[in-house]
């Protein structure tokens, strides 16, 4: 399974200008990718022996967000009223990926480029972004005739990898501004102004120079193929390039900086997923769940078995129980048992006859070369990577993001295993007061990078500051929160300093891969294919191991104000030219909400209107408050906030607030991952949704299939009589 493997479509965008450059016509390079149809994943898509996904059993489709990116590029062309700009679609993949290019031609693409070569296969995100960036350079030179007024437009992420890493890495390779998580565009004052999602709200920005990379998180106006265009698309030539045509520097498995070491099915959800047939029964389970609550709220935690111990600290020098895979652990167990049986206490005592006896006992599980590698593994005592365990802090308005505290807690755990220190890199302006809280949360050293130009988050300026600190101190591990900010910054920084990156981890653990000469490495576990499989990944060909981790999964340590730490000021040379975006407007949630309440009821887009939200939410919150004798707070999905049902401060989820109440009730909410991340530590989740196949039903404890309009009044009445 590949982490990256992005197919890109290049699109030309027209009509953009900025304060710095006036563009009369822009072109658009749209990146598209062919992906397995994850909606078709059923149990028979998995190999029963290995538990891995058999990709051949799934049909291939165009990545949905890339179709939105294509439509978005077309929309940009339309609103700028410039019909001359070209849309060039680009994909990297096997020859059959030509299908997705024809799809783009039948909608709006003018030209298409297929980057295909066996040598490009097996790539991670670095070895995907790199050749795509080189192909973009060639498109600009040969198709756009070196005209630099262009946008690279891509879907925010693909459903197979879900990393959202490739577009920012392309921006890094091409040294272009990157605007991620875009949900809208306007053409005003002869330039495009983009609305994008940020932590806690949204922002309108424009790039300070062109070209620029844009990743589209949502565009609701699909493009359809006409009969005439479909016929033309089938006859049009697809430009094909191989690896020799683009001269990329990182390709295929060799050019990758991460390696997948294990793929396995996700564990069964700890949620009950129990269907309730009527409002009376729902009222009963709701009251029972509230009364029987035991305060246990860590259903989302990355609990690990047994903390890692360095080889030099193990009681038994042949103890290799911290190998990264079960197979390696078992093989070492066979080996060490046999060594004990033979009375061997030093590797140097093992002679040819002993080797033969060990191989006979192994019964073919491992052969001569593997045995030699395993024996060499016993000689390793030093960790493969050296240095501190770092967290890159996220903060705004003088407050540290909760996900940063969770990561400091995790970093403490990892550093203690490695007998190392926890460092936190913080970039900003007037941020020294944050150091105290970060030390109390578990950090030893705070690396403060202060500059007026870092006052507001700008991807290029912050990337320069953080990359500079990393390449000065070279920590062995760097963790970032998988927030919109972290998921943009981390790929740029890691690519820039030449390191691998694993996105959106839900498990981080230190283990060995002694047979391959690796000790104390970071195993990074993450969901892939829409959560249908889990993959454990390790870093290679890098000086530092980097990962973004999902908010709400790692545990924050209770603050200890007696902890002592050091503040190290790191100076970075920045100038105005390092600022890539002009921020035109920022909208953040304001107001008072008590998300510490024991019961939180959230409304989604399924509430239909602000009036409905007010009426039904008011009725249910009052009824619950009276019956349970506790405060009930109102929450909302991002879609409900965007519809104007309630103010943004009530938003729950990845870019809203993460909560962990005793009872969470989701009304007309589909269960998107960005929403559910925010409620992962809730004790009991109850959902009401009219769609019998709503994804939230697989992630909750109790659910009822019904409309909110019918179910809520019935539930309120049932609560009164219960
Ligand atoms: C970077 C990024 C960050 C994001 N951050 C967040 C975040 O912090 N929080 C968040 O919530 N989302 C976030 N999102 C958006 C997220 O992907 C979803 O789009 C969003 O959660 C959907 O909200 P929803 O479930 O209310 O709407 P929809 O997905 O449209 O679902 C509405 C549901 O209502 C049901 N329904 C319709 N009518 C009725 C009815 N009458 N009665 C009962 N049910 C009905 C439907 O069956 C459907 O399941 C983020 C997205 C991105 C890209």
XYZ file of N, CA and C in Angstrom, residues 289-461:
519
model
N -27.442 5.756 30.381
C -26.028 6.029 30.063
C -25.521 7.169 30.925
N -26.334 8.189 31.097
C -25.904 9.342 31.898
C -25.678 8.917 33.348
N -26.641 8.141 33.883
C -26.541 7.758 35.304
C -25.423 6.755 35.570
N -25.138 5.904 34.569
C -24.113 4.879 34.815
C -22.727 5.354 34.383
N -22.625 6.639 33.984
C -21.341 7.163 33.506
C -20.252 6.983 34.563
N -19.064 6.541 34.095
C -17.979 6.306 35.061
C -16.800 7.234 34.864
N -17.011 8.265 34.050
C -15.934 9.243 33.836
C -14.816 8.719 32.954
N -15.027 7.549 32.330
C -13.968 6.996 31.468
C -14.130 7.581 30.061
N -13.214 8.460 29.689
C -13.408 9.166 28.415
C -12.197 9.091 27.508
N -11.574 7.921 27.403
C -10.387 7.894 26.537
C -10.524 6.900 25.397
N -11.776 6.857 24.813
C -11.971 5.877 23.748
C -11.091 6.112 22.531
N -10.567 7.324 22.370
C -9.767 7.595 21.181
C -8.276 7.505 21.416
N -7.845 7.130 22.603
C -6.416 7.249 22.909
C -5.575 6.202 22.191
N -4.285 6.530 22.015
C -3.408 5.612 21.281
C -2.689 4.682 22.245
N -3.430 4.176 23.208
C -2.838 3.327 24.242
C -1.913 2.277 23.634
N -0.728 2.119 24.185
C 0.232 1.172 23.631
C 0.562 0.103 24.665
N 1.018 -1.039 24.120
C 1.343 -2.120 25.064
C 2.802 -1.986 25.471
N 3.079 -1.798 26.725
C 4.443 -1.839 27.238
C 5.340 -0.758 26.694
N 5.871 0.082 27.581
C 6.727 1.153 27.091
C 8.071 0.601 26.650
N 8.592 1.178 25.582
C 9.853 0.758 24.992
C 11.029 0.933 25.966
N 11.923 -0.035 25.955
C 13.144 0.054 26.767
C 14.337 -0.061 25.814
N 15.304 0.826 25.964
C 16.498 0.791 25.097
C 17.244 -0.525 25.280
N 17.849 -1.092 24.223
C 18.546 -2.383 24.363
C 19.564 -2.378 25.509
N 20.288 -1.250 25.694
C 21.323 -1.220 26.741
C 20.718 -1.213 28.151
N 19.417 -0.980 28.271
C 18.770 -0.943 29.588
C 17.991 -2.232 29.881
N 17.990 -3.168 28.906
C 17.219 -4.401 29.111
C 17.999 -5.363 29.990
N 17.243 -6.087 30.839
C 17.897 -7.018 31.775
C 18.628 -8.117 31.018
N 17.947 -8.649 29.993
C 18.519 -9.751 29.226
C 19.094 -9.169 27.929
N 20.358 -9.370 27.671
C 20.950 -8.748 26.487
C 20.397 -9.330 25.181
N 19.784 -10.522 25.258
C 19.155 -11.096 24.057
C 17.677 -10.734 23.958
N 17.202 -9.865 24.854
C 15.777 -9.498 24.822
C 15.498 -8.629 23.589
N 14.718 -9.144 22.662
C 14.340 -8.370 21.473
C 12.813 -8.331 21.373
N 12.190 -8.075 22.514
C 10.718 -8.095 22.520
C 10.112 -6.779 22.037
N 10.957 -5.836 21.597
C 10.426 -4.552 21.121
C 10.575 -4.402 19.608
N 10.534 -5.530 18.907
C 10.618 -5.454 17.445
C 9.299 -4.893 16.903
N 9.384 -4.262 15.730
C 8.227 -3.541 15.185
C 7.100 -4.408 14.662
N 7.402 -5.652 14.239
C 6.309 -6.494 13.745
C 6.287 -7.809 14.537
N 5.098 -8.423 14.505
C 4.905 -9.665 15.249
C 5.847 -10.754 14.726
N 6.001 -10.786 13.400
C 6.844 -11.814 12.777
C 8.288 -11.687 13.304
N 8.793 -10.467 13.356
C 10.174 -10.279 13.826
C 10.313 -10.644 15.305
N 9.291 -10.278 16.075
C 9.327 -10.634 17.506
C 9.377 -12.144 17.681
N 8.518 -12.839 16.880
C 8.451 -14.306 16.997
C 9.759 -14.956 16.561
N 10.336 -14.430 15.458
C 11.600 -14.991 14.975
C 12.696 -14.837 16.034
N 12.762 -13.665 16.628
C 13.772 -13.436 17.671
C 13.519 -14.343 18.887
N 12.241 -14.588 19.161
C 11.922 -15.449 20.308
C 12.483 -16.857 20.067
N 12.278 -17.368 18.838
C 12.813 -18.691 18.491
C 14.332 -18.681 18.675
N 14.962 -17.619 18.167
C 16.413 -17.524 18.222
C 16.921 -17.458 19.679
N 16.311 -16.587 20.474
C 16.836 -16.430 21.847
C 16.579 -17.683 22.682
N 15.446 -18.327 22.474
C 15.184 -19.577 23.209
C 16.236 -20.630 22.882
N 16.573 -20.690 21.588
C 17.553 -21.684 21.168
C 18.944 -21.354 21.754
N 19.264 -20.043 21.761
C 20.575 -19.652 22.318
C 20.661 -20.060 23.785
N 19.526 -19.863 24.485
C 19.522 -20.243 25.915
C 19.713 -21.740 26.054
N 18.991 -22.502 25.206
C 19.088 -23.962 25.248
C 20.525 -24.430 24.988
N 21.218 -23.696 24.090
C 22.605 -24.070 23.759
C 23.604 -23.512 24.775
N 23.104 -22.760 25.738
C 23.965 -22.198 26.790
C 24.841 -21.067 26.294
N 24.397 -20.380 25.262
C 25.214 -19.289 24.675
C 24.885 -17.965 25.361
N 25.898 -17.238 25.770
C 25.659 -15.960 26.448
C 26.245 -14.787 25.665
N 27.116 -15.063 24.677
C 27.716 -14.001 23.861
C 27.552 -14.361 22.389
N 27.307 -13.376 21.549
C 27.142 -13.637 20.118
C 28.425 -14.265 19.548
N 29.571 -13.819 20.081
C 30.849 -14.322 19.557
C 31.050 -15.827 19.783
N 30.254 -16.390 20.715
C 30.396 -17.844 20.989
C 29.718 -18.707 19.918
N 28.882 -18.090 19.082
C 28.072 -18.902 18.152
C 28.921 -19.380 16.985
N 29.040 -20.697 16.813
C 29.827 -21.221 15.692
C 28.899 -21.785 14.611
N 29.505 -22.331 13.565
C 28.735 -22.841 12.423
C 27.723 -23.909 12.839
N 28.166 -24.813 13.738
C 27.281 -25.901 14.174
C 26.046 -25.320 14.885
N 26.272 -24.293 15.727
C 25.144 -23.650 16.416
C 24.179 -23.034 15.394
N 24.766 -22.377 14.376
C 23.933 -21.734 13.346
C 23.019 -22.777 12.688
N 23.606 -23.931 12.347
C 22.825 -25.008 11.722
C 21.679 -25.423 12.634
N 21.975 -25.588 13.930
C 20.935 -26.020 14.896
C 19.819 -24.984 14.990
N 20.217 -23.705 14.972
C 19.198 -22.640 15.062
C 18.281 -22.704 13.829
N 18.913 -22.879 12.646
C 18.119 -22.882 11.408
C 17.171 -24.083 11.371
N 17.624 -25.213 11.895
C 16.744 -26.404 11.958
C 15.553 -26.094 12.862
N 15.824 -25.494 14.012
C 14.731 -25.149 14.936
C 13.766 -24.152 14.291
N 14.307 -23.211 13.502
C 13.451 -22.198 12.858
C 12.524 -22.841 11.836
N 12.900 -24.013 11.336
C 12.042 -24.754 10.410
C 11.624 -23.941 9.194
N 12.528 -23.155 8.655
C 12.228 -22.415 7.425
C 11.623 -21.034 7.649
N 11.367 -20.686 8.893
C 10.796 -19.341 9.159
C 11.791 -18.249 8.768
N 13.077 -18.548 8.977
C 14.110 -17.634 8.473
C 15.307 -18.463 8.034
N 16.076 -17.871 7.076
C 17.198 -18.606 6.510
C 18.528 -17.974 6.927
N 19.605 -18.446 6.272
C 20.963 -18.101 6.720
C 21.222 -16.589 6.801
N 20.863 -15.897 5.699
C 21.157 -14.455 5.639
C 20.371 -13.718 6.736
N 19.074 -14.096 6.886
C 18.249 -13.446 7.905
C 18.826 -13.711 9.293
N 19.320 -14.942 9.522
C 19.900 -15.272 10.826
C 21.110 -14.376 11.098
N 21.947 -14.208 10.076
C 23.129 -13.347 10.236
C 22.704 -11.919 10.604
N 21.671 -11.426 9.894
C 21.178 -10.058 10.178
C 20.644 -9.971 11.606
N 19.952 -11.026 12.040
C 19.399 -11.017 13.406
C 20.522 -11.029 14.441
N 21.558 -11.832 14.173
C 22.684 -11.888 15.119
C 23.397 -10.537 15.184
N 23.531 -9.893 14.009
C 24.141 -8.552 13.995
C 23.290 -7.570 14.780
N 21.959 -7.801 14.744
C 21.037 -6.936 15.490
C 21.341 -6.924 16.982
N 21.827 -8.050 17.508
C 22.154 -8.112 18.942
C 23.285 -7.148 19.319
N 24.089 -6.801 18.309
C 25.260 -5.956 18.619
C 24.869 -4.482 18.744
N 23.618 -4.147 18.339
C 23.212 -2.735 18.316
C 22.735 -2.272 19.687
N 23.315 -1.185 20.155
C 22.885 -0.628 21.430
C 22.444 0.814 21.309
N 23.005 1.509 20.317
C 22.713 2.925 20.126
C 21.438 3.106 19.303
N 20.685 4.167 19.582
C 19.505 4.421 18.735
C 19.966 4.916 17.359
N 19.175 4.621 16.365
C 19.525 4.977 14.985
C 19.499 6.488 14.800
N 18.465 7.142 15.353
C 18.364 8.600 15.256
C 18.816 9.197 16.590
N 19.386 10.392 16.510
C 19.875 11.033 17.741
C 19.192 12.389 17.915
N 19.146 12.863 19.148
C 18.627 14.208 19.385
C 17.357 14.196 20.215
N 16.755 15.373 20.338
C 15.558 15.515 21.178
C 14.296 15.076 20.427
N 13.209 15.007 21.185
C 11.895 14.756 20.579
C 11.174 16.095 20.568
N 10.855 16.593 19.376
C 10.291 17.946 19.259
C 8.805 17.949 18.916
N 8.174 19.027 19.359
C 6.797 19.321 18.932
C 6.836 20.716 18.330
N 6.200 20.896 17.193
C 6.060 22.246 16.637
C 4.737 22.797 17.146
N 4.824 23.873 17.941
C 3.615 24.374 18.611
C 2.728 25.179 17.666
N 1.419 25.039 17.880
C 0.450 25.878 17.166
C -0.205 26.770 18.215
N -0.382 28.030 17.880
C -0.986 28.943 18.854
C -1.667 30.067 18.102
N -2.632 30.699 18.728
C -3.201 31.934 18.175
C -3.821 32.727 19.315
N -3.785 34.044 19.157
C -4.358 34.929 20.167
C -3.768 34.700 21.551
N -2.503 34.341 21.642
C -1.856 34.160 22.939
C -2.192 32.839 23.618
N -2.861 31.946 22.909
C -3.208 30.649 23.517
C -2.639 29.508 22.687
N -2.099 28.515 23.384
C -1.559 27.326 22.706
C -2.731 26.430 22.304
N -2.681 25.877 21.102
C -3.748 24.974 20.622
C -3.760 23.713 21.504
N -4.958 23.225 21.914
C -4.998 22.031 22.764
C -4.232 20.842 22.176
N -4.231 20.720 20.839
C -3.540 19.574 20.217
C -2.037 19.635 20.482
N -1.478 20.838 20.649
C -0.042 20.956 20.946
C 0.248 20.350 22.318
N -0.632 20.625 23.287
C -0.423 20.059 24.626
C -0.490 18.525 24.574
N -1.413 18.003 23.775
C -1.503 16.535 23.647
C -0.192 15.976 23.094
N 0.354 16.681 22.097
C 1.604 16.194 21.490
C 2.775 16.291 22.463
N 2.775 17.332 23.302
C 3.864 17.447 24.287
C 3.773 16.255 25.243
N 2.552 15.865 25.611
C 2.353 14.687 26.468
C 2.924 13.439 25.803
N 2.633 13.285 24.507
C 3.138 12.110 23.769
C 4.660 12.176 23.635
N 5.159 13.380 23.334
C 6.612 13.548 23.169
C 7.339 13.190 24.465
N 6.736 13.543 25.608
C 7.331 13.223 26.917
C 7.502 11.706 27.049
N 6.441 11.003 26.679
C 6.444 9.554 26.757
C 7.536 8.958 25.848
N 7.607 9.465 24.610
C 8.593 8.944 23.654
C 10.014 9.278 24.136
N 10.202 10.527 24.597
C 11.544 10.957 25.031
C 11.993 10.170 26.258
N 11.068 9.875 27.178
C 11.448 9.098 28.355
C 11.929 7.707 27.946
N 11.241 7.098 26.977
C 11.685 5.778 26.497
C 13.065 5.865 25.891
N 13.332 6.952 25.177
C 14.588 7.085 24.444
C 15.694 7.715 25.288
N 15.333 8.047 26.535
C 16.270 8.747 27.440
C 16.748 10.050 26.773
N 15.789 10.769 26.243
C 16.093 12.019 25.547
C 15.274 13.157 26.159
N 15.291 14.346 25.518
C 14.563 15.492 26.060
C 13.452 15.906 25.117
N 12.471 16.633 25.685
C 11.373 17.150 24.853
C 11.658 18.615 24.532
N 11.672 18.935 23.246
C 11.828 20.325 22.809
C 10.541 20.790 22.143
N 10.192 22.059 22.309
C 9.033 22.596 21.590
C 9.501 23.812 20.801
N 9.253 23.815 19.494
C 9.607 24.960 18.659
C 8.369 25.843 18.526
N 8.495 27.100 18.899
C 7.356 28.025 18.799
C 7.788 29.220 17.969
N 7.079 29.475 16.879
C 7.384 30.647 16.055
C 6.241 31.644 16.189
N 6.573 32.908 16.325
C 5.541 33.945 16.464
C 6.169 35.239 16.916
N 5.356 36.076 17.512
C 5.869 37.352 18.020
C 5.262 37.597 19.396
N 6.071 38.019 20.341
C 5.647 38.229 21.729
C 5.018 36.951 22.285
N 5.751 35.870 22.180
C 5.220 34.555 22.547
C 5.903 33.955 23.779
N 6.813 34.710 24.386
C 7.558 34.148 25.509
C 6.648 33.619 26.625
N 5.502 34.295 26.909
C 4.641 33.785 27.985
C 4.143 32.347 27.755
N 4.163 31.886 26.499
C 3.677 30.519 26.227
C 4.631 29.464 26.798
N 5.908 29.840 26.971
C 6.928 28.865 27.360
C 6.578 28.181 28.683
N 6.092 28.969 29.646
C 5.828 28.447 30.982
C 4.806 27.294 30.924
N 3.730 27.560 30.166
C 2.664 26.547 30.047
C 3.185 25.281 29.352
N 4.045 25.483 28.345
C 4.559 24.326 27.609
C 5.503 23.496 28.474
N 6.259 24.162 29.319
C 7.151 23.424 30.237
C 6.294 22.653 31.247
N 5.253 23.321 31.760
C 4.360 22.649 32.714
C 3.686 21.436 32.070
N 3.499 21.495 30.749
C 2.840 20.388 30.039
C 3.784 19.224 29.765
N 5.118 19.421 30.026
C 6.039 18.290 29.855
C 7.297 18.597 29.059
N 7.452 19.850 28.558
C 8.618 20.162 27.719
C 9.845 20.475 28.590
N 11.056 20.175 28.030
C 12.296 20.527 28.712
C 12.881 21.811 28.135
N 12.903 21.896 26.806
C 13.516 23.047 26.138
C 12.510 23.705 25.197
N 12.408 25.031 25.291
C 11.503 25.746 24.386
C 12.365 26.557 23.417
N 12.213 26.308 22.138
C 12.966 27.039 21.116
C 12.072 28.142 20.584
N 12.342 29.374 21.023
C 11.489 30.510 20.664
C 12.046 31.196 19.422
N 11.212 31.285 18.397
C 11.643 31.991 17.184
C 10.712 33.192 17.064
N 11.215 34.355 17.444
C 10.351 35.541 17.484
C 10.742 36.533 16.399
N 9.717 37.036 15.710
C 9.936 38.060 14.691
C 8.585 38.693 14.420
N 8.580 40.008 14.181
C 7.316 40.692 13.869
C 6.628 40.044 12.669
N 7.424 39.568 11.720
C 6.842 38.981 10.503
C 6.170 37.630 10.780
N 6.376 37.102 11.991
C 5.740 35.820 12.340
C 4.501 36.030 13.214
N 4.084 37.295 13.345
C 2.952 37.602 14.237
C 1.704 36.799 13.820
N 1.459 36.765 12.504
C 0.307 36.024 11.983
C 0.855 34.839 11.190
N 0.115 33.735 11.201
C 0.626 32.546 10.504
C 0.651 32.758 8.984
N 1.837 32.701 8.425
C 2.002 32.699 6.968
C 2.778 31.427 6.639
N 2.248 30.577 5.741
C 2.899 29.277 5.537
C 4.368 29.407 5.171
N 4.711 30.326 4.271
C 6.101 30.387 3.799
C 7.032 30.917 4.896
N 6.607 31.963 5.597
C 7.478 32.545 6.624
C 7.651 31.574 7.803
